CSV table of C-alpha atoms in Angstrom, one decimal:
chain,number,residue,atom,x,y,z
A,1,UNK,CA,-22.9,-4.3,-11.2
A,2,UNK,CA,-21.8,-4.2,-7.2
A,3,UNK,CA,-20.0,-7.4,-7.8
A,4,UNK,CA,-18.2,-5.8,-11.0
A,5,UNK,CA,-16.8,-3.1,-9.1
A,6,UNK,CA,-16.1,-5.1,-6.1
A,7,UNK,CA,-13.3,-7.3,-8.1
A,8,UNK,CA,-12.7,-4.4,-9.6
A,9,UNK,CA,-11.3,-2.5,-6.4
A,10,UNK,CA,-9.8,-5.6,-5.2
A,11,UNK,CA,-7.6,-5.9,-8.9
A,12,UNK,CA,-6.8,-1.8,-8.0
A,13,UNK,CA,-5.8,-3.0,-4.0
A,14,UNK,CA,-3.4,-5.2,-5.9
A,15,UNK,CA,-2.1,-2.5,-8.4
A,16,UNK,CA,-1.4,-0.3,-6.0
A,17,UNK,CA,0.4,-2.6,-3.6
A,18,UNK,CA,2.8,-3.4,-6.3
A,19,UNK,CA,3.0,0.0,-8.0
A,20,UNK,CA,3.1,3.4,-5.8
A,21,UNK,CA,3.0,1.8,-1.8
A,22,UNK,CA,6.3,0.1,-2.2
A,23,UNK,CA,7.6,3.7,-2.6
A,24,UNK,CA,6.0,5.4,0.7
A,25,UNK,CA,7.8,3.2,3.3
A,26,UNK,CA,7.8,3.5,7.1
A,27,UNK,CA,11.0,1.9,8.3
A,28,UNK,CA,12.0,0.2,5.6
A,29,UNK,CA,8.0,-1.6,5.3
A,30,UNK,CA,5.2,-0.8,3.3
A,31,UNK,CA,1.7,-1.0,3.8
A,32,UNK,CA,0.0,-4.3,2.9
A,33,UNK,CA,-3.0,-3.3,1.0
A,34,UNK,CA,-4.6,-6.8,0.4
A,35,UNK,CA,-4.0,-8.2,3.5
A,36,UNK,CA,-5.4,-5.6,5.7
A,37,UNK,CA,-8.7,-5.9,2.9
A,38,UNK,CA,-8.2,-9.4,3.2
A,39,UNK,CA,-9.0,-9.3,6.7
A,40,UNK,CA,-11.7,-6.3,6.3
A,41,UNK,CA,-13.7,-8.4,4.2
A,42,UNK,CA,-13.5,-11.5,6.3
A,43,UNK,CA,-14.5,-10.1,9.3
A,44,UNK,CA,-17.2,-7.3,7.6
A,45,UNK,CA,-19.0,-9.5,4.6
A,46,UNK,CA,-21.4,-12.4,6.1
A,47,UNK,CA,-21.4,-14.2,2.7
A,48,UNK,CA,-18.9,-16.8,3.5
A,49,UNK,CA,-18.2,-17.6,-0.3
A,50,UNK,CA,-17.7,-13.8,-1.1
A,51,UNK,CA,-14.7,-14.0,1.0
A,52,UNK,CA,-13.3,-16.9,-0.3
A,53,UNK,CA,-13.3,-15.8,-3.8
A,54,UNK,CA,-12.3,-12.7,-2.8
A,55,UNK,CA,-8.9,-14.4,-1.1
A,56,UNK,CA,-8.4,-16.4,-4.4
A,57,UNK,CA,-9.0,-13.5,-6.5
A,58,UNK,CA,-6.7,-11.0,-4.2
A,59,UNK,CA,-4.3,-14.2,-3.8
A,60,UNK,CA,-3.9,-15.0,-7.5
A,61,UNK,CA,-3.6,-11.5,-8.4
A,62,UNK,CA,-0.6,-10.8,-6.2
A,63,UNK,CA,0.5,-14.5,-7.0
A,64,UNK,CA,0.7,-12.8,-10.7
A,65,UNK,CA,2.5,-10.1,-9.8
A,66,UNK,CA,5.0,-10.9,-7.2
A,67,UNK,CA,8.2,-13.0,-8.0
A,68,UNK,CA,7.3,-16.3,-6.0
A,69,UNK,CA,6.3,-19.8,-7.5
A,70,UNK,CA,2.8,-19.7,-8.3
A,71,UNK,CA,0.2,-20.0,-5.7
A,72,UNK,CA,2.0,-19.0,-2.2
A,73,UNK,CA,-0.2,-16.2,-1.7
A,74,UNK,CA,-3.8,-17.8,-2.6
A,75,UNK,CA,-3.0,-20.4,-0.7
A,76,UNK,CA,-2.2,-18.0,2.2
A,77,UNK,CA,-5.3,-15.7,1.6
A,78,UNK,CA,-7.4,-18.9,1.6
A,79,UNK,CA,-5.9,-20.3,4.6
A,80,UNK,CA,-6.1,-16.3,6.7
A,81,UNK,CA,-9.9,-16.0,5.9
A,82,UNK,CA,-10.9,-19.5,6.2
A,83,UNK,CA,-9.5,-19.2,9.6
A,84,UNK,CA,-10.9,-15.6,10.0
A,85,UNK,CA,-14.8,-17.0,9.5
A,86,UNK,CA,-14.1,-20.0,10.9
A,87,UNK,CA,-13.5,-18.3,14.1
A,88,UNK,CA,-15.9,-15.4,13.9
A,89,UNK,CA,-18.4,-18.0,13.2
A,90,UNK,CA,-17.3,-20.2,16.0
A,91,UNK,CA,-17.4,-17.9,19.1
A,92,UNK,CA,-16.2,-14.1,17.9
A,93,UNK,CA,-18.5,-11.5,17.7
A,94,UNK,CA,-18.5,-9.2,14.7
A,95,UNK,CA,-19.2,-6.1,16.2
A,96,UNK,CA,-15.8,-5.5,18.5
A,97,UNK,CA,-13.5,-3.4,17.3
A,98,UNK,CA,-10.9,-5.2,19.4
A,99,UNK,CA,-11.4,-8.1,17.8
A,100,UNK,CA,-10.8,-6.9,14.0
A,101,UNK,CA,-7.7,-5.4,15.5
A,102,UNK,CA,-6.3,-8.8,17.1
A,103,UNK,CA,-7.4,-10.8,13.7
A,104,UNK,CA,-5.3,-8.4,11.5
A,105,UNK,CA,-2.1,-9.1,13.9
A,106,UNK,CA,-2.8,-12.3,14.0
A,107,UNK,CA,-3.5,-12.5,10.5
A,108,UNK,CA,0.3,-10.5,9.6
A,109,UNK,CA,2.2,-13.0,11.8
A,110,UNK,CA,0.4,-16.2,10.1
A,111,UNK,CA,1.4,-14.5,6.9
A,112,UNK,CA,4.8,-14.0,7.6
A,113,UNK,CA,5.2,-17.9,8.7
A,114,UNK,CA,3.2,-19.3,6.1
A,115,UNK,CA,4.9,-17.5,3.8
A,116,UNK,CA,8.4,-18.5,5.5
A,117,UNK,CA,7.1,-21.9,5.5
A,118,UNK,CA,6.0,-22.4,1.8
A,119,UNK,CA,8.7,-20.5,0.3
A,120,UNK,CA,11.5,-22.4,1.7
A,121,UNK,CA,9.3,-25.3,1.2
A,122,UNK,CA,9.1,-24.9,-2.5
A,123,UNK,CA,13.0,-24.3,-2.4
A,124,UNK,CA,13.3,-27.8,-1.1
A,125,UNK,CA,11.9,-29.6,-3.7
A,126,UNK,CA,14.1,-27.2,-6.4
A,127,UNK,CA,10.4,-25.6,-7.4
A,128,UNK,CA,12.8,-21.8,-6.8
A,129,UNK,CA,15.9,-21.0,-5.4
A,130,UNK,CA,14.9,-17.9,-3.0
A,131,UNK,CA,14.9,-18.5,0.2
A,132,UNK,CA,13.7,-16.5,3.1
A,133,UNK,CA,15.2,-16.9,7.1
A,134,UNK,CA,12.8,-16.5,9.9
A,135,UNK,CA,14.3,-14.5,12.4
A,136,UNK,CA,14.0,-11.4,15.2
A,137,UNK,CA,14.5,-9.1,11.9
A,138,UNK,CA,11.8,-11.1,10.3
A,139,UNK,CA,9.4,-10.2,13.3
A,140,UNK,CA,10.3,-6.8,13.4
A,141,UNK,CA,8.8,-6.5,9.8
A,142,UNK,CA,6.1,-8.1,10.5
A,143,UNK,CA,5.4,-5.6,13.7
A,144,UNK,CA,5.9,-2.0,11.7
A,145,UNK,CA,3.6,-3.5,8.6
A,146,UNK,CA,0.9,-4.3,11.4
A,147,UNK,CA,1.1,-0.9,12.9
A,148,UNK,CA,0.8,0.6,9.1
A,149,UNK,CA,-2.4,-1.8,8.5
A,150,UNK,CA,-3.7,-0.4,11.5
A,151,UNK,CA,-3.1,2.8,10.9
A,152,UNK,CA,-5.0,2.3,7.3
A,153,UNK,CA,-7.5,0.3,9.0
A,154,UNK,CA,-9.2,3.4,10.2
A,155,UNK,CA,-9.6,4.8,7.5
A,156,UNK,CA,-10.9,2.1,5.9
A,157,UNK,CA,-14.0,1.5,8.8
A,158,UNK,CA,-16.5,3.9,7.3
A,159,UNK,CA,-16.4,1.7,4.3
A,160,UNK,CA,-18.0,-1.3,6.3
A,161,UNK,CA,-21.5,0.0,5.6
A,162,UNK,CA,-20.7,-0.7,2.0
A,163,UNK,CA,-20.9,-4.3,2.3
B,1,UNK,CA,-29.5,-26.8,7.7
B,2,UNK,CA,-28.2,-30.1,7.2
B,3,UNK,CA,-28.7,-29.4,3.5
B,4,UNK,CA,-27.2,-25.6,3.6
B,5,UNK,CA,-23.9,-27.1,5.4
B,6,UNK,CA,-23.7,-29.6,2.2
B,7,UNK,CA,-24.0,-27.3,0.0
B,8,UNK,CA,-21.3,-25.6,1.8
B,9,UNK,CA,-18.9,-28.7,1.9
B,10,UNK,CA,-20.1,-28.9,-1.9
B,11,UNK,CA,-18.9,-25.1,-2.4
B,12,UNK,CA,-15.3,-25.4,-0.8
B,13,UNK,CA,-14.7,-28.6,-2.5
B,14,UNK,CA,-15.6,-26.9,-5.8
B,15,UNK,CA,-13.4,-24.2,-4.9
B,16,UNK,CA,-10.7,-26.5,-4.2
B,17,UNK,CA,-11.2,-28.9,-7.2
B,18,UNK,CA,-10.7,-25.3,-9.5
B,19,UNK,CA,-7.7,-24.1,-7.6
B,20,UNK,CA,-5.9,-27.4,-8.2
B,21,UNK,CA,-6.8,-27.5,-11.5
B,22,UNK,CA,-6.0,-23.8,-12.1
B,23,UNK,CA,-2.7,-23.7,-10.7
B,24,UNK,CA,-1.6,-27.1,-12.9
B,25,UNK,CA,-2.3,-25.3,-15.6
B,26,UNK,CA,-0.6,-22.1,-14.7
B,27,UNK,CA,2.8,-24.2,-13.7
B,28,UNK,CA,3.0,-25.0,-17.0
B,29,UNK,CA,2.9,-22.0,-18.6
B,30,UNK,CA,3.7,-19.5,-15.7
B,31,UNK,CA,6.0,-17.6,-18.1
B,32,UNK,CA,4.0,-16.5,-20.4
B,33,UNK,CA,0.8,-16.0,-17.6
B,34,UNK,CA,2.7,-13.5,-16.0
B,35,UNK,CA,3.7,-11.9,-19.0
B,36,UNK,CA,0.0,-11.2,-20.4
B,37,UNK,CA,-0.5,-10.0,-16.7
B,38,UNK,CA,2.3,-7.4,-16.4
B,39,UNK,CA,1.0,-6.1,-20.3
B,40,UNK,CA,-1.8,-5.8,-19.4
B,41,UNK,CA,-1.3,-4.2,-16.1
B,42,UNK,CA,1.3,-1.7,-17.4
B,43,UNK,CA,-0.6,1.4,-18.6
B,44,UNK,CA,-2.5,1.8,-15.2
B,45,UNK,CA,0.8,1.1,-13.1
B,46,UNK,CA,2.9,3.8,-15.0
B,47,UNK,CA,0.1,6.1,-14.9
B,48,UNK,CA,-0.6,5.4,-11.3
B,49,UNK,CA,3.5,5.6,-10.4
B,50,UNK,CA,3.8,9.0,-12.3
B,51,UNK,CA,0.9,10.4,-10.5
B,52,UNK,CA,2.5,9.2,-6.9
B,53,UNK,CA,5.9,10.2,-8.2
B,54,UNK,CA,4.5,13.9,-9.4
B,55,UNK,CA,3.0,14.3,-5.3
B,56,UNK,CA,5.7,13.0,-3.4
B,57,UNK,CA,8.3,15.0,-5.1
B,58,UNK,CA,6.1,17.9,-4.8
B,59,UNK,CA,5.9,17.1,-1.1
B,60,UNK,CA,9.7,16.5,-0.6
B,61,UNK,CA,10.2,19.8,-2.1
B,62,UNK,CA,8.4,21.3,0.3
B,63,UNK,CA,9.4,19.8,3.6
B,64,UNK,CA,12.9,19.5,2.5
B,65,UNK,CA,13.8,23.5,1.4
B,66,UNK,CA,15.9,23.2,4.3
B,67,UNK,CA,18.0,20.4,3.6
B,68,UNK,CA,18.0,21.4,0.0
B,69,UNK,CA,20.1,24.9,1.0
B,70,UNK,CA,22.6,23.1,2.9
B,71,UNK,CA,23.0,20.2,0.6
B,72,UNK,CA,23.6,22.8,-2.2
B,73,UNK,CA,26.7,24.3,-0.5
B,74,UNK,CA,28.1,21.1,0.3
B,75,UNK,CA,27.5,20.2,-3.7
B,76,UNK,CA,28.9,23.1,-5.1
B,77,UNK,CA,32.2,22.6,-2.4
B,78,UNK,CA,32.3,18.9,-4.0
B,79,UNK,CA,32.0,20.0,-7.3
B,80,UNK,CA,35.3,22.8,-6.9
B,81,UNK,CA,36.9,19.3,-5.7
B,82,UNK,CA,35.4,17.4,-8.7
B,83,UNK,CA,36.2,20.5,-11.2
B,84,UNK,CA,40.0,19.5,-9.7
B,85,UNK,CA,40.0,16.3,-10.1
B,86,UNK,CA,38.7,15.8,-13.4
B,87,UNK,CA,41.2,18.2,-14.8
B,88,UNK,CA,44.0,15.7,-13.1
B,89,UNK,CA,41.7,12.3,-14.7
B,90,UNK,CA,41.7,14.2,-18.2
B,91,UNK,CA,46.2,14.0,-18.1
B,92,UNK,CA,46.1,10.6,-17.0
B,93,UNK,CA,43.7,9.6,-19.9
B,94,UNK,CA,45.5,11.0,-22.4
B,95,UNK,CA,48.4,9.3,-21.5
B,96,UNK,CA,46.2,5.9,-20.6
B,97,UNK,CA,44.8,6.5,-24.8
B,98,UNK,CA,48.5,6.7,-25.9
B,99,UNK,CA,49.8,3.8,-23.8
B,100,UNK,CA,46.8,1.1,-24.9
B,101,UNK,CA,47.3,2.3,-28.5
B,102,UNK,CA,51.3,1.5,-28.3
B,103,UNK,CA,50.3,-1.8,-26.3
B,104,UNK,CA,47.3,-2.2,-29.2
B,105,UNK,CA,45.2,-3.1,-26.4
B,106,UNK,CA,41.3,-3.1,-27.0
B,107,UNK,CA,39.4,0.3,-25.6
B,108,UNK,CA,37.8,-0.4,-21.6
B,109,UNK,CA,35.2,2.0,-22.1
B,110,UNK,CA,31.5,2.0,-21.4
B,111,UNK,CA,29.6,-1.1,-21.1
B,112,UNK,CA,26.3,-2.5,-23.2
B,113,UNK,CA,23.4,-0.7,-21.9
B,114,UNK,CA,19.6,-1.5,-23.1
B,115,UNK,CA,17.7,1.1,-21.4
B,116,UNK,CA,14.5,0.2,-19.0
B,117,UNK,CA,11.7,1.7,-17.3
B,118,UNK,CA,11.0,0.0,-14.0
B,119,UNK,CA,6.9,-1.0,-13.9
B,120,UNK,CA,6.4,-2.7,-10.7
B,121,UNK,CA,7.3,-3.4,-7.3
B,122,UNK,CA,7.0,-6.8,-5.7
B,123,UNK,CA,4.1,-6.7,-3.3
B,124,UNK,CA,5.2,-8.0,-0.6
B,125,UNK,CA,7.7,-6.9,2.5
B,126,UNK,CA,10.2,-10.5,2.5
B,127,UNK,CA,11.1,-9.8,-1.4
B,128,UNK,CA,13.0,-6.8,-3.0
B,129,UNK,CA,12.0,-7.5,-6.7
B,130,UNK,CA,11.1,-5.0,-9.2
B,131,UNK,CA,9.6,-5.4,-13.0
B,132,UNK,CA,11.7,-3.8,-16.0
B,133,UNK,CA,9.8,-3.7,-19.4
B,134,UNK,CA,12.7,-5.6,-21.3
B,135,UNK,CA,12.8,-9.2,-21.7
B,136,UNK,CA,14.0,-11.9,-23.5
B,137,UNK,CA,13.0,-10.8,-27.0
B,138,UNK,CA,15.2,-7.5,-25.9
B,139,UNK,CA,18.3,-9.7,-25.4
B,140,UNK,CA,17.8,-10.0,-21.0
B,141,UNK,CA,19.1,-12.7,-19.5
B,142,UNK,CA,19.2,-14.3,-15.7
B,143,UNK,CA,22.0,-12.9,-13.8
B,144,UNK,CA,22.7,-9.8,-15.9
B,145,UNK,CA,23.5,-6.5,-13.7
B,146,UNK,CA,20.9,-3.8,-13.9
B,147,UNK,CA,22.1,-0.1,-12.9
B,148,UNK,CA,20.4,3.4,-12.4
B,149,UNK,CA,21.9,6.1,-14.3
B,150,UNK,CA,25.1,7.4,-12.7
B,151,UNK,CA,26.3,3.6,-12.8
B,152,UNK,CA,24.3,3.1,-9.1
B,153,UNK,CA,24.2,-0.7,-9.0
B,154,UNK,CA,20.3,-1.5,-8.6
B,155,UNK,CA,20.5,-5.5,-8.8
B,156,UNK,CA,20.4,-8.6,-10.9
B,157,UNK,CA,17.5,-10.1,-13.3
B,158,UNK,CA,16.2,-12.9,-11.7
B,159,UNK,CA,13.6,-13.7,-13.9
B,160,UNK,CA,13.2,-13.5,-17.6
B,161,UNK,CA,9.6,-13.1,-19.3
B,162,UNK,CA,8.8,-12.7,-22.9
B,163,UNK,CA,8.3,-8.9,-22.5
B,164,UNK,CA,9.9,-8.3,-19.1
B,165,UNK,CA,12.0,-9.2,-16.8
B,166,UNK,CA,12.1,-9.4,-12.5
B,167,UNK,CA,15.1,-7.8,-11.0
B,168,UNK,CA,16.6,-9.0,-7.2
B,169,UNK,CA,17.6,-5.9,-5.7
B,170,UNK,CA,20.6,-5.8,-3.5
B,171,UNK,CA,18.8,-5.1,-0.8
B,172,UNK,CA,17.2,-8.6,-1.0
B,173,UNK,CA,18.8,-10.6,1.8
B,174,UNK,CA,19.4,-13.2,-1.0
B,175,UNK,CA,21.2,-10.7,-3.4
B,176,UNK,CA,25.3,-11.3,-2.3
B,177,UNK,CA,27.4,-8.8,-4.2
B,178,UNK,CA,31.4,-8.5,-3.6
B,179,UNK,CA,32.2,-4.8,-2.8
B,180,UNK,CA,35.7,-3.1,-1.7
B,181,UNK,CA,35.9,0.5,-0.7
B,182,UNK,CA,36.1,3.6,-2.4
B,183,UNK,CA,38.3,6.7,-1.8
B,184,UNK,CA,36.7,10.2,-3.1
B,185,UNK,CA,40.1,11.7,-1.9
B,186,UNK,CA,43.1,10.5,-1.2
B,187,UNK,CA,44.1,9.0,1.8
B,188,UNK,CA,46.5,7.0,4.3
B,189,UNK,CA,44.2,4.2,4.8
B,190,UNK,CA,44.0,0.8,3.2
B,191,UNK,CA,41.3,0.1,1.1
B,192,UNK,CA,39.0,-3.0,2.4
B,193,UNK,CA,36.5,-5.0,0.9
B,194,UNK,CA,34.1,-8.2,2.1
B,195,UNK,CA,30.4,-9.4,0.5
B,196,UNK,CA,27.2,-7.9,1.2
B,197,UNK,CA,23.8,-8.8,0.9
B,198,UNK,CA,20.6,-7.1,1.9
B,199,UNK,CA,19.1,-6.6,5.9
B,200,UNK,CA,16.3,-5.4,7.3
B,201,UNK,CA,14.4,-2.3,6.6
B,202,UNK,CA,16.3,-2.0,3.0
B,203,UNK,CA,19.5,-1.6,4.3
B,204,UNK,CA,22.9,-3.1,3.5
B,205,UNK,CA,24.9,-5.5,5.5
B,206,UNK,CA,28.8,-5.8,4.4
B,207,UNK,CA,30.7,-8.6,6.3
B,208,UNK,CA,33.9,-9.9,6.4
B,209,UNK,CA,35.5,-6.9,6.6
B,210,UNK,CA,39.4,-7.6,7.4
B,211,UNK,CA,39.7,-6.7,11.2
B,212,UNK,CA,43.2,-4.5,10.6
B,213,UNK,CA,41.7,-2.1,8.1
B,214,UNK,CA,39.8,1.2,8.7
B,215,UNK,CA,36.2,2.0,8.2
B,216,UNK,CA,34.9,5.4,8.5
B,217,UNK,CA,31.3,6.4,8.5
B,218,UNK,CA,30.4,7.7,4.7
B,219,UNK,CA,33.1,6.0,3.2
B,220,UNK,CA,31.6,5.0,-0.2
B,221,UNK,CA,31.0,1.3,-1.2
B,222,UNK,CA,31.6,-0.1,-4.8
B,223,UNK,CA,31.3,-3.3,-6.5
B,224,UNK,CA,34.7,-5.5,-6.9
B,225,UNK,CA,33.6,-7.2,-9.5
B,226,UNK,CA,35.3,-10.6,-8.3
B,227,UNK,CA,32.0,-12.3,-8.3
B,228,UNK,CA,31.6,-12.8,-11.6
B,229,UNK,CA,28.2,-11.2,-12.0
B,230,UNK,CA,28.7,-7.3,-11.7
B,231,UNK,CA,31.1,-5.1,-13.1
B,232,UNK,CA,33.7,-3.5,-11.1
B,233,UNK,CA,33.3,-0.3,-9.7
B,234,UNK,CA,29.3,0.2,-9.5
B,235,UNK,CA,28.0,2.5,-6.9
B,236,UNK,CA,26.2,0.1,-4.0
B,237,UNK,CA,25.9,2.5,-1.0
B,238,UNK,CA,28.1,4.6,1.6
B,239,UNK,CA,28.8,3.0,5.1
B,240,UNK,CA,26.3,3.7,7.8
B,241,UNK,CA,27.3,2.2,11.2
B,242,UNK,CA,30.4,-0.3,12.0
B,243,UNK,CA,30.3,-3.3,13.9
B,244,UNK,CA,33.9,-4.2,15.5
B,245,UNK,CA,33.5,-7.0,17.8
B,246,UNK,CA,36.4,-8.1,19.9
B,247,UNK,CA,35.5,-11.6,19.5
B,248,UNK,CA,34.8,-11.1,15.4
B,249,UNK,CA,36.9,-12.4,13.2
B,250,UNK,CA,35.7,-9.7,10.9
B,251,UNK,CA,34.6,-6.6,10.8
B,252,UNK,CA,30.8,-5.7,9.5
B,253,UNK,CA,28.9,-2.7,8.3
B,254,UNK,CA,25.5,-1.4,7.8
B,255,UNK,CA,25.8,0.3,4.3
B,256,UNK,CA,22.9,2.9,2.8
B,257,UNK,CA,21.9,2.2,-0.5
B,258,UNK,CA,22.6,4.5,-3.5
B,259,UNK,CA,19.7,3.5,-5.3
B,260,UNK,CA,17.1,4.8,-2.8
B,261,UNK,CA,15.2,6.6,-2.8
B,262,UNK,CA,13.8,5.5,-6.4
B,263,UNK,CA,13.1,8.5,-7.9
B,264,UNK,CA,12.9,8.1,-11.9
B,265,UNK,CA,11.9,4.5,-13.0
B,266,UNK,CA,14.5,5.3,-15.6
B,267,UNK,CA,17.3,2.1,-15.2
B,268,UNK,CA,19.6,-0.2,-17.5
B,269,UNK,CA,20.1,-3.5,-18.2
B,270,UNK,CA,24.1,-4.4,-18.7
B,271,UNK,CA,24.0,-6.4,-21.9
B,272,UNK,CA,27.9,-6.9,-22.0
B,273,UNK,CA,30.8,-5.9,-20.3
């Protein structure tokens, strides 16, 4: 029953990231909603294999959603929370609130470049003809939608005990 | 715990094996994927973007009386001017009817709309992309135009689905649109034009501006409709802040869109024009 409702809050995450956030912006961003779960749930649920299908689930979803070639974003949500429990398994405690808050801007500016990377990537071998530039404006993005996750993230602590 | 970190190894290689195989078989029928998807995702998304839309303009009502009061005398002002001017555009019509039907030229009216709800955003910050519940069973094509009412220029269909379609807004920074300027009233001035495509933050950036001409803050943008793609004289945006570098060739501009903030998911393909 948990694990019901779990994907089913994680399917609602996605929803809402593609339905009513894109409409409350702060400078021009929006609040990443998976992501900043995304890295909630890596650094919150021990069960390692929990938070890799919750990456591919959250990754396909917005794969399914968005306007990209298939597969950019679960490859990106695999590769953030690998990393994530990689390093919180490695030598990162799980009790530091510091620590969640330098993974989730580390985690928005390896989002940003992976996504840079595999979109213009795919654009190289004809697979879609968007392309995205990596630049100072790019970075600036990336900065305002990691004060917004923060800003959620917050609000979203008391929910730790859940998992 | 040698056993527990194969079965791990065992796990992500699992994982892995799936993904592949999953996303093969996706990249061969993406199309219609995504189109089961948005179906079935559509209820919950209106419901959920009526419910957001019902609070925020609740909320803008509220913290925006102010605004409101002075934006209503500055409409009604405009609307004496309008009240003018169409009385001067009705003349000039009648005469416009009776010339093309001595020249037996074919009527330039309205264009081919097929009306459209917008469903979705894209969820991400790097793309402007929203979902329209028309696709290519409802005649959509790549490429064609896609207004809000009051002929606001929203963007172009990017992708076409079954049962929907994925429109590039303009303020995509891979969305170029050719634009010239638009006079409300009439002035000395030479009217200008260049390309824009989308910036930062959901702004507008208009370059190649030719250096001799004019630019005033507010001066209202339109389409040109030399690039082949949109019609002429679709609202894009009114001019924020000018850029006139002595060593530019050009001048530049940061334009505000028209189209935001989205406030009815009401919005139109152009079929033909």
């Amino acid at each position: 029953m948990f694990n019901f409702l779990f994907y089913i809050i994680l399917f609602f995450v996605v929803v809402l990231q593609s339905s009513i956030l894109p409409k409350i912006e702060l400078f021009g961003v929006f609040l990443n909603l998976s992501l900043l779960s995304l890295v909630f749930l890596s650094f919150y649920l021990k069960d390692r294999k929990r938070v890799i299908l919750s990456a591919l689930f959250l990754g396909a979803l917005l794969d399914i959603f968005s306007s990209m070639p298939f597969g950019i974003f679960t490859f990106i949500f695999l590769i953030i929370s690998s990393l994530i429990t990689f390093l919180l398994n490695s030598f990162m405690p799980r009790d530091n609130l510091f620590i969640l808050i330098s993974l989730l801007f580390f985690a928005t500016i390896l989002y940003y470049v992976l996504f840079f990377v595999f979109v213009n990537l795919l654009s190289i071998f004809d697979a879609t003809n968007y392309k995205i530039s990596f630049n100072i404006n790019t970075l600036k993005l990336a900065f305002f939608e990691y004060l917004y996750e923060l800003l959620f993230l917050f609000l979203l602590l008391p929910l730790r005990r859940f998992l | 715990m040698i056993q527990k970190k194969k079965k791990s190894t065992f796990f992500n290689l699992a994982v892995a094996i799936v993904l592949l195989l999953v996303f093969l078989m996706l990249s061969f029928s993406n199309q219609k994927v995504k189109n089961l998807f948005f179906s079935l995702t559509e209820a919950p998304k209106s419901a959920i973007l009526n419910v957001g839309d019902f609070f925020s303009s609740g909320f803008k009502i509220v913290f925006s009386l102010k605004d409101i009061i002075k934006e209503n005398s500055e409409l009604k002002e405009k609307n004496r001017d309008l009240i003018q001017k169409t009385i001067k555009l009705e003349d000039i019509k009648k005469e416009n009817d009776l010339l093309r039907s001595q020249l037996s030229l074919k009527d330039r009216s309205e264009f081919n709309l097929l009306e459209t709800k917008i469903i979705s955003f894209d969820p991400n910050n790097l793309s402007d992309f929203v979902t329209i519940n028309r696709g290519e069973a409802d005649g959509v094509r790549k490429d064609m135009p896609v207004i809000l009412p009051g002929n606001i220029l929203l963007g172009k269909v990017f992708d076409v689905y079954p049962n929907y379609a994925k429109v590039m807004l303009i303020t995509d920074n891979n969305n170029k649109v050719n634009v010239k300027s638009f006079f409300q009233k009439e002035e000395d001035r030479k009217n200008y034009s260049g390309v824009l495509n989308g910036y930062f933050g959901k702004s507008l950036f208009m370059d190649f501006i030719e250096k001799r001409t004019l630019v005033f803050q507010g001066d209202m943008i339109v389409t040109s409709g030399l690039d082949g793609t949109y019609p002429a004289n679709l609202i894009v945006g009114y001019v924020d802040i000018i850029e006139d570098k002595d060593d530019a060739v050009f001048k530049q501009a940061y334009l505000t869109p028209s189209f935001l903030p989205i406030s009815s998911n009401l919005a139109f393909v152009i079929l033909d024009y």
